[in-house]
Amino acid sequence: VQKRGYLTVFEINYFFRAVVEGSREAGHEPVVIEDVKDEIFDMVKPKDPLQITLEDLVECKVGDTIVSMLTDVNGFWAYDNREMLMHTEEK
C-alpha cells in the first residue's frame, strides 16, 4: 500500500475492512479485526513483530492462505470455517 516492502497492522486493517464488509453483507457472523490481525501475526511469526515481509510470508508456508484471508470474503470464510469443512469432507 505504501510501497515499503512490508505489511503493518495498518495495511492488514486496510485490506481486511473490505472482507469484513463483504462478510457482513453475506450474512456471516461478525468478524473482530483485532483477533484476525493477531492470528495472522501468530501464523506468520515475522522476524520483526511489527511488520510482515514477503520473505516472512514465504517462509511461514501459509502466505497464500493469509493473502486470501485479507483480500477475499470466500477465502476468509473458508479459513474461518476450515474445521467444519474438514468434518464435512470426512463424511
mmCIF file with all atom_site columns, C-alpha atoms in Angstrom:
data_model
loop_
_atom_site.group_PDB
_atom_site.id
_atom_site.type_symbol
_atom_site.label_atom_id
_atom_site.label_alt_id
_atom_site.label_comp_id
_atom_site.label_asym_id
_atom_site.label_entity_id
_atom_site.label_seq_id
_atom_site.pdbx_PDB_ins_code
_atom_site.Cartn_x
_atom_site.Cartn_y
_atom_site.Cartn_z
_atom_site.occupancy
_atom_site.B_iso_or_equiv
_atom_site.pdbx_formal_charge
_atom_site.auth_seq_id
_atom_site.auth_comp_id
_atom_site.auth_asym_id
_atom_site.auth_atom_id
_atom_site.pdbx_PDB_model_num
ATOM 1  C CA . VAL A 1 1  ? 0.000   0.000   0.000  1.00 0.00 ? 1  VAL A CA 1
ATOM 2  C CA . GLN A 1 2  ? 2.700   2.456   0.974  1.00 0.00 ? 2  GLN A CA 1
ATOM 3  C CA . LYS A 1 3  ? 5.440   0.735   -1.114 1.00 0.00 ? 3  LYS A CA 1
ATOM 4  C CA . ARG A 1 4  ? 7.632   -0.050  1.888  1.00 0.00 ? 4  ARG A CA 1
ATOM 5  C CA . GLY A 1 5  ? 8.024   -3.774  1.233  1.00 0.00 ? 5  GLY A CA 1
ATOM 6  C CA . TYR A 1 6  ? 6.168   -4.969  4.309  1.00 0.00 ? 6  TYR A CA 1
ATOM 7  C CA . LEU A 1 7  ? 2.735   -5.060  5.923  1.00 0.00 ? 7  LEU A CA 1
ATOM 8  C CA . THR A 1 8  ? 1.938   -3.492  9.263  1.00 0.00 ? 8  THR A CA 1
ATOM 9  C CA . VAL A 1 9  ? -1.238  -3.528  11.321 1.00 0.00 ? 9  VAL A CA 1
ATOM 10 C CA . PHE A 1 10 ? -2.393  -0.515  9.271  1.00 0.00 ? 10 PHE A CA 1
ATOM 11 C CA . GLU A 1 11 ? -2.218  -2.417  5.958  1.00 0.00 ? 11 GLU A CA 1
ATOM 12 C CA . ILE A 1 12 ? -3.840  -5.507  7.438  1.00 0.00 ? 12 ILE A CA 1
ATOM 13 C CA . ASN A 1 13 ? -6.741  -3.375  8.681  1.00 0.00 ? 13 ASN A CA 1
ATOM 14 C CA . TYR A 1 14 ? -6.902  -1.582  5.324  1.00 0.00 ? 14 TYR A CA 1
ATOM 15 C CA . PHE A 1 15 ? -7.216  -4.793  3.309  1.00 0.00 ? 15 PHE A CA 1
ATOM 16 C CA . PHE A 1 16 ? -9.384  -6.643  5.775  1.00 0.00 ? 16 PHE A CA 1
ATOM 17 C CA . ARG A 1 17 ? -12.047 -3.912  6.057  1.00 0.00 ? 17 ARG A CA 1
ATOM 18 C CA . ALA A 1 18 ? -13.445 -4.890  2.645  1.00 0.00 ? 18 ALA A CA 1
ATOM 19 C CA . VAL A 1 19 ? -13.561 -8.547  3.709  1.00 0.00 ? 19 VAL A CA 1
ATOM 20 C CA . VAL A 1 20 ? -15.403 -7.622  6.918  1.00 0.00 ? 20 VAL A CA 1
ATOM 21 C CA . GLU A 1 21 ? -17.937 -5.575  4.945  1.00 0.00 ? 21 GLU A CA 1
ATOM 22 C CA . GLY A 1 22 ? -18.437 -8.342  2.385  1.00 0.00 ? 22 GLY A CA 1
ATOM 23 C CA . SER A 1 23 ? -18.788 -10.892 5.153  1.00 0.00 ? 23 SER A CA 1
ATOM 24 C CA . ARG A 1 24 ? -21.458 -8.776  6.829  1.00 0.00 ? 24 ARG A CA 1
ATOM 25 C CA . GLU A 1 25 ? -23.313 -8.340  3.529  1.00 0.00 ? 25 GLU A CA 1
ATOM 26 C CA . ALA A 1 26 ? -23.214 -12.114 3.015  1.00 0.00 ? 26 ALA A CA 1
ATOM 27 C CA . GLY A 1 27 ? -24.861 -12.622 6.405  1.00 0.00 ? 27 GLY A CA 1
ATOM 28 C CA . HIS A 1 28 ? -21.862 -14.257 8.082  1.00 0.00 ? 28 HIS A CA 1
ATOM 29 C CA . GLU A 1 29 ? -21.143 -13.840 11.774 1.00 0.00 ? 29 GLU A CA 1
ATOM 30 C CA . PRO A 1 30 ? -19.371 -10.595 12.730 1.00 0.00 ? 30 PRO A CA 1
ATOM 31 C CA . VAL A 1 31 ? -15.585 -10.637 12.487 1.00 0.00 ? 31 VAL A CA 1
ATOM 32 C CA . VAL A 1 32 ? -13.314 -8.991  15.059 1.00 0.00 ? 32 VAL A CA 1
ATOM 33 C CA . ILE A 1 33 ? -10.468 -7.429  13.065 1.00 0.00 ? 33 ILE A CA 1
ATOM 34 C CA . GLU A 1 34 ? -8.158  -7.344  16.079 1.00 0.00 ? 34 GLU A CA 1
ATOM 35 C CA . ASP A 1 35 ? -8.493  -11.129 16.554 1.00 0.00 ? 35 ASP A CA 1
ATOM 36 C CA . VAL A 1 36 ? -7.755  -11.809 12.895 1.00 0.00 ? 36 VAL A CA 1
ATOM 37 C CA . LYS A 1 37 ? -4.752  -9.477  12.960 1.00 0.00 ? 37 LYS A CA 1
ATOM 38 C CA . ASP A 1 38 ? -3.353  -11.323 15.991 1.00 0.00 ? 38 ASP A CA 1
ATOM 39 C CA . GLU A 1 39 ? -3.974  -14.674 14.315 1.00 0.00 ? 39 GLU A CA 1
ATOM 40 C CA . ILE A 1 40 ? -2.182  -13.565 11.148 1.00 0.00 ? 40 ILE A CA 1
ATOM 41 C CA . PHE A 1 41 ? 0.884   -12.427 13.086 1.00 0.00 ? 41 PHE A CA 1
ATOM 42 C CA . ASP A 1 42 ? 0.822   -15.721 15.032 1.00 0.00 ? 42 ASP A CA 1
ATOM 43 C CA . MET A 1 43 ? 0.645   -17.713 11.784 1.00 0.00 ? 43 MET A CA 1
ATOM 44 C CA . VAL A 1 44 ? 3.473   -15.795 10.104 1.00 0.00 ? 44 VAL A CA 1
ATOM 45 C CA . LYS A 1 45 ? 5.798   -15.379 13.098 1.00 0.00 ? 45 LYS A CA 1
ATOM 46 C CA . PRO A 1 46 ? 7.597   -12.491 11.362 1.00 0.00 ? 46 PRO A CA 1
ATOM 47 C CA . LYS A 1 47 ? 11.196  -11.662 12.178 1.00 0.00 ? 47 LYS A CA 1
ATOM 48 C CA . ASP A 1 48 ? 10.051  -8.178  13.195 1.00 0.00 ? 48 ASP A CA 1
ATOM 49 C CA . PRO A 1 49 ? 6.908   -8.443  15.359 1.00 0.00 ? 49 PRO A CA 1
ATOM 50 C CA . LEU A 1 50 ? 5.563   -5.158  13.959 1.00 0.00 ? 50 LEU A CA 1
ATOM 51 C CA . GLN A 1 51 ? 5.744   -5.963  10.251 1.00 0.00 ? 51 GLN A CA 1
ATOM 52 C CA . ILE A 1 52 ? 5.348   -8.835  7.804  1.00 0.00 ? 52 ILE A CA 1
ATOM 53 C CA . THR A 1 53 ? 7.649   -9.021  4.792  1.00 0.00 ? 53 THR A CA 1
ATOM 54 C CA . LEU A 1 54 ? 7.280   -11.103 1.629  1.00 0.00 ? 54 LEU A CA 1
ATOM 55 C CA . GLU A 1 55 ? 10.098  -13.270 2.950  1.00 0.00 ? 55 GLU A CA 1
ATOM 56 C CA . ASP A 1 56 ? 8.108   -13.843 6.162  1.00 0.00 ? 56 ASP A CA 1
ATOM 57 C CA . LEU A 1 57 ? 5.031   -14.850 4.129  1.00 0.00 ? 57 LEU A CA 1
ATOM 58 C CA . VAL A 1 58 ? 7.025   -17.307 2.014  1.00 0.00 ? 58 VAL A CA 1
ATOM 59 C CA . GLU A 1 59 ? 8.865   -18.826 4.981  1.00 0.00 ? 59 GLU A CA 1
ATOM 60 C CA . CYS A 1 60 ? 5.703   -19.352 7.047  1.00 0.00 ? 60 CYS A CA 1
ATOM 61 C CA . LYS A 1 61 ? 4.295   -21.697 4.343  1.00 0.00 ? 61 LYS A CA 1
ATOM 62 C CA . VAL A 1 62 ? 0.762   -20.257 4.703  1.00 0.00 ? 62 VAL A CA 1
ATOM 63 C CA . GLY A 1 63 ? 1.284   -16.976 2.897  1.00 0.00 ? 63 GLY A CA 1
ATOM 64 C CA . ASP A 1 64 ? -1.277  -17.939 0.246  1.00 0.00 ? 64 ASP A CA 1
ATOM 65 C CA . THR A 1 65 ? -3.888  -18.503 2.939  1.00 0.00 ? 65 THR A CA 1
ATOM 66 C CA . ILE A 1 66 ? -3.100  -15.166 4.572  1.00 0.00 ? 66 ILE A CA 1
ATOM 67 C CA . VAL A 1 67 ? -3.342  -13.248 1.301  1.00 0.00 ? 67 VAL A CA 1
ATOM 68 C CA . SER A 1 68 ? -6.658  -14.972 0.587  1.00 0.00 ? 68 SER A CA 1
ATOM 69 C CA . MET A 1 69 ? -7.938  -14.097 4.074  1.00 0.00 ? 69 MET A CA 1
ATOM 70 C CA . LEU A 1 70 ? -7.053  -10.431 3.567  1.00 0.00 ? 70 LEU A CA 1
ATOM 71 C CA . THR A 1 71 ? -8.421  -9.996  0.070  1.00 0.00 ? 71 THR A CA 1
ATOM 72 C CA . ASP A 1 72 ? -11.328 -12.376 -0.483 1.00 0.00 ? 72 ASP A CA 1
ATOM 73 C CA . VAL A 1 73 ? -14.524 -12.900 1.517  1.00 0.00 ? 73 VAL A CA 1
ATOM 74 C CA . ASN A 1 74 ? -14.765 -16.530 0.410  1.00 0.00 ? 74 ASN A CA 1
ATOM 75 C CA . GLY A 1 75 ? -11.091 -17.101 1.181  1.00 0.00 ? 75 GLY A CA 1
ATOM 76 C CA . PHE A 1 76 ? -11.565 -15.763 4.694  1.00 0.00 ? 76 PHE A CA 1
ATOM 77 C CA . TRP A 1 77 ? -14.776 -17.767 5.159  1.00 0.00 ? 77 TRP A CA 1
ATOM 78 C CA . ALA A 1 78 ? -13.006 -20.970 4.055  1.00 0.00 ? 78 ALA A CA 1
ATOM 79 C CA . TYR A 1 79 ? -10.186 -20.314 6.518  1.00 0.00 ? 79 TYR A CA 1
ATOM 80 C CA . ASP A 1 80 ? -12.523 -19.354 9.345  1.00 0.00 ? 80 ASP A CA 1
ATOM 81 C CA . ASN A 1 81 ? -14.630 -22.480 8.789  1.00 0.00 ? 81 ASN A CA 1
ATOM 82 C CA . ARG A 1 82 ? -11.799 -24.913 7.980  1.00 0.00 ? 82 ARG A CA 1
ATOM 83 C CA . GLU A 1 83 ? -12.617 -27.271 10.839 1.00 0.00 ? 83 GLU A CA 1
ATOM 84 C CA . MET A 1 84 ? -16.257 -27.537 9.819  1.00 0.00 ? 84 MET A CA 1
ATOM 85 C CA . LEU A 1 85 ? -15.209 -28.091 6.199  1.00 0.00 ? 85 LEU A CA 1
ATOM 86 C CA . MET A 1 86 ? -12.795 -30.859 7.192  1.00 0.00 ? 86 MET A CA 1
ATOM 87 C CA . HIS A 1 87 ? -15.544 -32.682 9.081  1.00 0.00 ? 87 HIS A CA 1
ATOM 88 C CA . THR A 1 88 ? -17.883 -32.328 6.110  1.00 0.00 ? 88 THR A CA 1
ATOM 89 C CA . GLU A 1 89 ? -15.263 -33.771 3.731  1.00 0.00 ? 89 GLU A CA 1
ATOM 90 C CA . GLU A 1 90 ? -14.658 -36.743 6.041  1.00 0.00 ? 90 GLU A CA 1
ATOM 91 C CA . LYS A 1 91 ? -18.289 -37.847 5.830  1.00 0.00 ? 91 LYS A CA 1
#
